[in-house]
Phi, psi and omega in degrees: 000350180294341180295343181266002189300317181291324178292319178298322180301330181280316188267333187273324189274002176266102184293343180274352179275110182292323181258131182269311181205155185216141169250119195282343188213132177179184177232146179250130179236153168251122186251129180237086181298135174067018182263146181293337176284175177307128187284345183214103184253127178281120179270307176235126179286329173226132185206163176240137176254129184224143168257119183241153171283147168276113191297333187263352185226120179296149174064027176233138183225161179232142168267118186242123175253115186251131178290138174253121182275142171286163184302127180098334182293318185298320180296322180294329184265356188300324184272355179286143183279330182230117177234148180268083187268334182202156174244134185239133181230124175291125186282119177206169182297334182295341178294336183054047181293136177195174174284145180253174183277322183081157181284329178247158184296328184267007180275132174256127183222156166245142176230154176203162185289145168271097185293342178267354182254197177294163189297334183258005181278140185228150165265146180226126176253113182263117182274150178277173182294339180294340180272109185278172184297316178301322178295317179298317181294322179294318178299317181297318179298318179296324176299315182293324177295320178297320177297319180299312183295321180294319184289317188259359177054040180211161182293147177261016186297324189251020182267161178256178181299325182295333180288340180266351186297331182293343181266355175288123186295137176233141179304140183294146176288156178303140182289140175264154180292145173079024179246049182266015183289137181292135180287148178293152181291326180231125180289142178212126182299330184269357182286129179247144181296135179253116179276184179294139178239154179294130184266136176231164181293149182302141174208159179288141177261132179232162180292349182278359178238066189290341186261005181248139178256129181297131180289134176264166173303145180295156174060058175240155176228152181277125177273313179210150181211121184221154173288138180202156168271149189240129183229158174225145179283126180253114184291336182285325180261356178059049179185168174284135177235154182294133178256004180204145187288335187220180174299145173230188181258120173267123186233158162237125179252149175236149174287137178269013180266010180058034178251011174057046174251135182225154178226145170260130192229139169245123184220143172247196185291343187248329188200164172268120182281320175219158173209096187254127178289130181289126183214170186293338185262018181285341175057051182289142177226125186255134180235105179293334181294321180257000181053051186223162172226138174241154178204168177247154174205140182268118182214138178052040174079014181212155174270121175255170179227132182233167180208143166249137170238121187270157185267003176205158178293327178295317179297318178300312181295317180301314182292320181297314180296316180297319179295316181299318179293319180296317180297319179296315181293326177300322182278324188262340184053043179217141177301134181301325183292349181282340180274162185296153180302321180291330176287324174300314180297322179297315180296314182292328181292341180290347178272352181287135181242165170059035179251124180288140183265164180300144176068015177293137178281140184254031178296153182290124185296317182296318179298320179299318181290323178296316179300317181295325179294330183271358181280109185294336181289346184254003180292140179300138178256165179297325179296320180294320184290323183279319179051054187262155164063199177063021175280150178281162176304133185272143178251130183300128175084351180254156177227151173299140184232336182214153177227133171227138187259135178290151179262319185240337188267004180054043181229157168235149183233132184235124180276132179219099185065233177257028176236154178233119177275138180250128183233138178261148177273109190269002183084167181052039176057047177228148168238149179233139176298132184246312182192170175233129171270108191265150171049065177301130183212162178288167176302339178271002174093008179273118180289148177207160177259112184302134178275326179208144181227153179209130176290153189207152172054063176058039177065018177270344182229158171229128179268127185244146174250127182257118182304331182279346181229075186289350180266002185231160167239159182235134183259116177259131172280114185297317183296321181274341182065040186213141174286124186250343182214147165254126177258100177284116187275313183197154179287327187246329185273127178275154174256102182266332182213150177227156178208155177291160179304322173212174190299329182246020182298331182293347177272358185238173176282009181309129185262331184279158175215171183258137177237156177217136168260194181291341183214021181214152172240144183201162176259141179246127178235105184291352183278340182280150182283155179073219180294140190269358178285136175275108188300326182286348178237058177228133179218122177259140184244195181307143191296336186248036181290324179057053178304138184233359180178152180225140173223149181237152176272178180293339178261006175089010175282156193239137169247125185238126180255165180224161176289349174277345177103358180269165182228133178241141180244127183240143173273340177195167177282144176099000179238169173287160180294141173285326181224136174235114181264127187292159181282142168281339175132324184276139178299140176266127184253353179194153181214143176219158183219147176291160185302321182276356179083003185290322188235143176236138170239121179248139185253128167248177182299320190252348181202162171258148181243118180255130185228131174269119184271003180286127177282122189266343181208172183091183186288343178256020179304134182097344175275167176261157180295348174287333186258328182221158178279143173293142171301148184301330183263010183218042175294157181295156179263105182292148180240131178270128169255116183215165179281147176294144186297328179290330176290322176296323178297321177292317181295328176056044176206155180295139175285130180212082188293144166275159182307125183280150181223143166283152166294151183215152177178144181298128180075007183251129179285142177284127182226008180207156175231132182235143176206188178206161170209129180058238182267011191243133166265134185228134179227137175256141171281112187296324179298319179291323178300316181293340176273005178094002181269079190284343182254020178269074179243163177236160195211152173217137181258140175243164178285335183251163179288136177277122180277313182197153176215156180196157177287144169300139184299133179078011183226128179259011180242322185271125180248128175269129185238124174257113172271174180299329185227022180198163175224133182209172177237149179217142173282137181304336178298335182278352171284142186241160172297136183294127175224172177302317182293318183285338184268323187235340184069226181299147182279084179230144173072014181255147180274139174276181187301314186294335183276347181240343178294313186268052178231082188297332186241000000 
């Protein structure tokens, strides 16, 4: 294989080359030995085999088999929403890639396992006579180099032939009895098998019991085990402090009972210091610069924050991948290896931090802050600091539940039980109580509490959703303060979510709007007689989609989220999605999109997910995911916006974000994202986020719980905030960088270091 060294130096060492090597002509078959079905099925009659880099993850490559269309075929398929254009396989030793025998003596083939099929099913790529032996040998060598880099997380530039020999497939040895133990998700040379241990009731571990080892749950196995330093956040010193004198073992354990339970463990030679069950609210944050991970865990009535810092980049990567897979399996109760390779790469890429995004502006951050400090229009005012008065009349037993911001009428509307409070924007970051629309009821006089509301038709109407009538919408005349019409949408299809026809439709006389049930999208036109659904613009999808939110761009394209965590992008109603982004696992409770469709922010309970819809490579490079599908090997890299674990420890409450929103206004660029959790309003600087500074947020605490917040329309500074019992406005300038003082105030009710370090469970 050394004869290829100079050629490899040209194609392998160029990190900007997406494609490493290609075989231009062949056929792809699926082979099922001993199966009652056809034993050899042709998948692509003409195809190209390519080894590609995974753009978002170092040392990872894909084997891509791309269908070649005969003349005329492509035009026939152009209008189809879903075409089988390529098969993508993440290159790893598990593929068992090797040369095949072929049906004829002169046939040259490569075969590899179908990891999604039965254990004996294989893919076979049959090369044509135009592919000579040196080309085949070079392709095979590149496959083994890709396996080497994935396994060892290092470059294969300086290795010899003997280093690749372990990846040459050998027939399996006969199975021995009693070897049914599940393989670890991530290989680790230092990982030792953990057998069943005697289980005891949870108790605190202290340094005074050096000869006793804390009992773990029975029937666990080690997934990954690495050397790491162990730290805990100390609220008294306002920083992470060492919780152990030396390196210890950072582990992830899994239950061997197939119940998808995992634990993160810190252990030394004598005892287990912590053992935290992996769950959706752990708030993990990964830092490649310091090779560390921080997380939160609720113990003894308080949220604490812990950290591992690893002694090598390989240890850091191994632990990160194992944690991501464990967290995904915990949520989905499905083996991670069952999902497609490109979906695996998408999930793992969400853990990457501090990565600058395309088109990020490189203005000097310090200069930007100095300019903002000198802007007199942004100086805090006395009214902002006091935030007094202007509350609406309070109703016994009711709380504010929803906020919607006016587009043209300079009003905000707050739902409180079956009443709607109307507030005027008084200027100087103030809102004033204006009126109350009392006892919201149907045209037949039945009172109800609106579940969701949306302004409509230049703010002259408000569309209401009644929980007791899920097949209908109700039209309220804002000036009269009265529901004047019931719009029956369909006899069988429920209206679970609504959105405007386009992002700025509420500023126009546009009458139609978008509706969604749990598994369908449709257009609603209140002008048509009878049922208001437009039959020609109705599309039902898979029965268990569980749609949870809809947002539209300025041109009417749609982003649809689901409670399963996936996101679909549509260019119009009535068609299949152009792009389907796989779920990370957490349910999405809200979604928003920039006016041009470039950026999406999806809200989960514990983090926001920011996605760039621009296609960066392939023949549709420069298009958006609303118009074209992303290549399988170039899906967008999702970014998590989340609170730092030490800030959560100070807040001492579970993170529960409200739906996040971009600031918006016609002709105005989006430059901020606002959300809330508990008593806190939180805003991210969008420009800094695009530069990879994902934790550059500002925050303000209130005495009352924040129900919802959003920017005043056409303003990127004024935020309208609905508390449970008040409504107010604040200039974004009044949000501060999170500190101990701004997050918790007086030091009460918090655990010090000694009370939370030695709490294994």
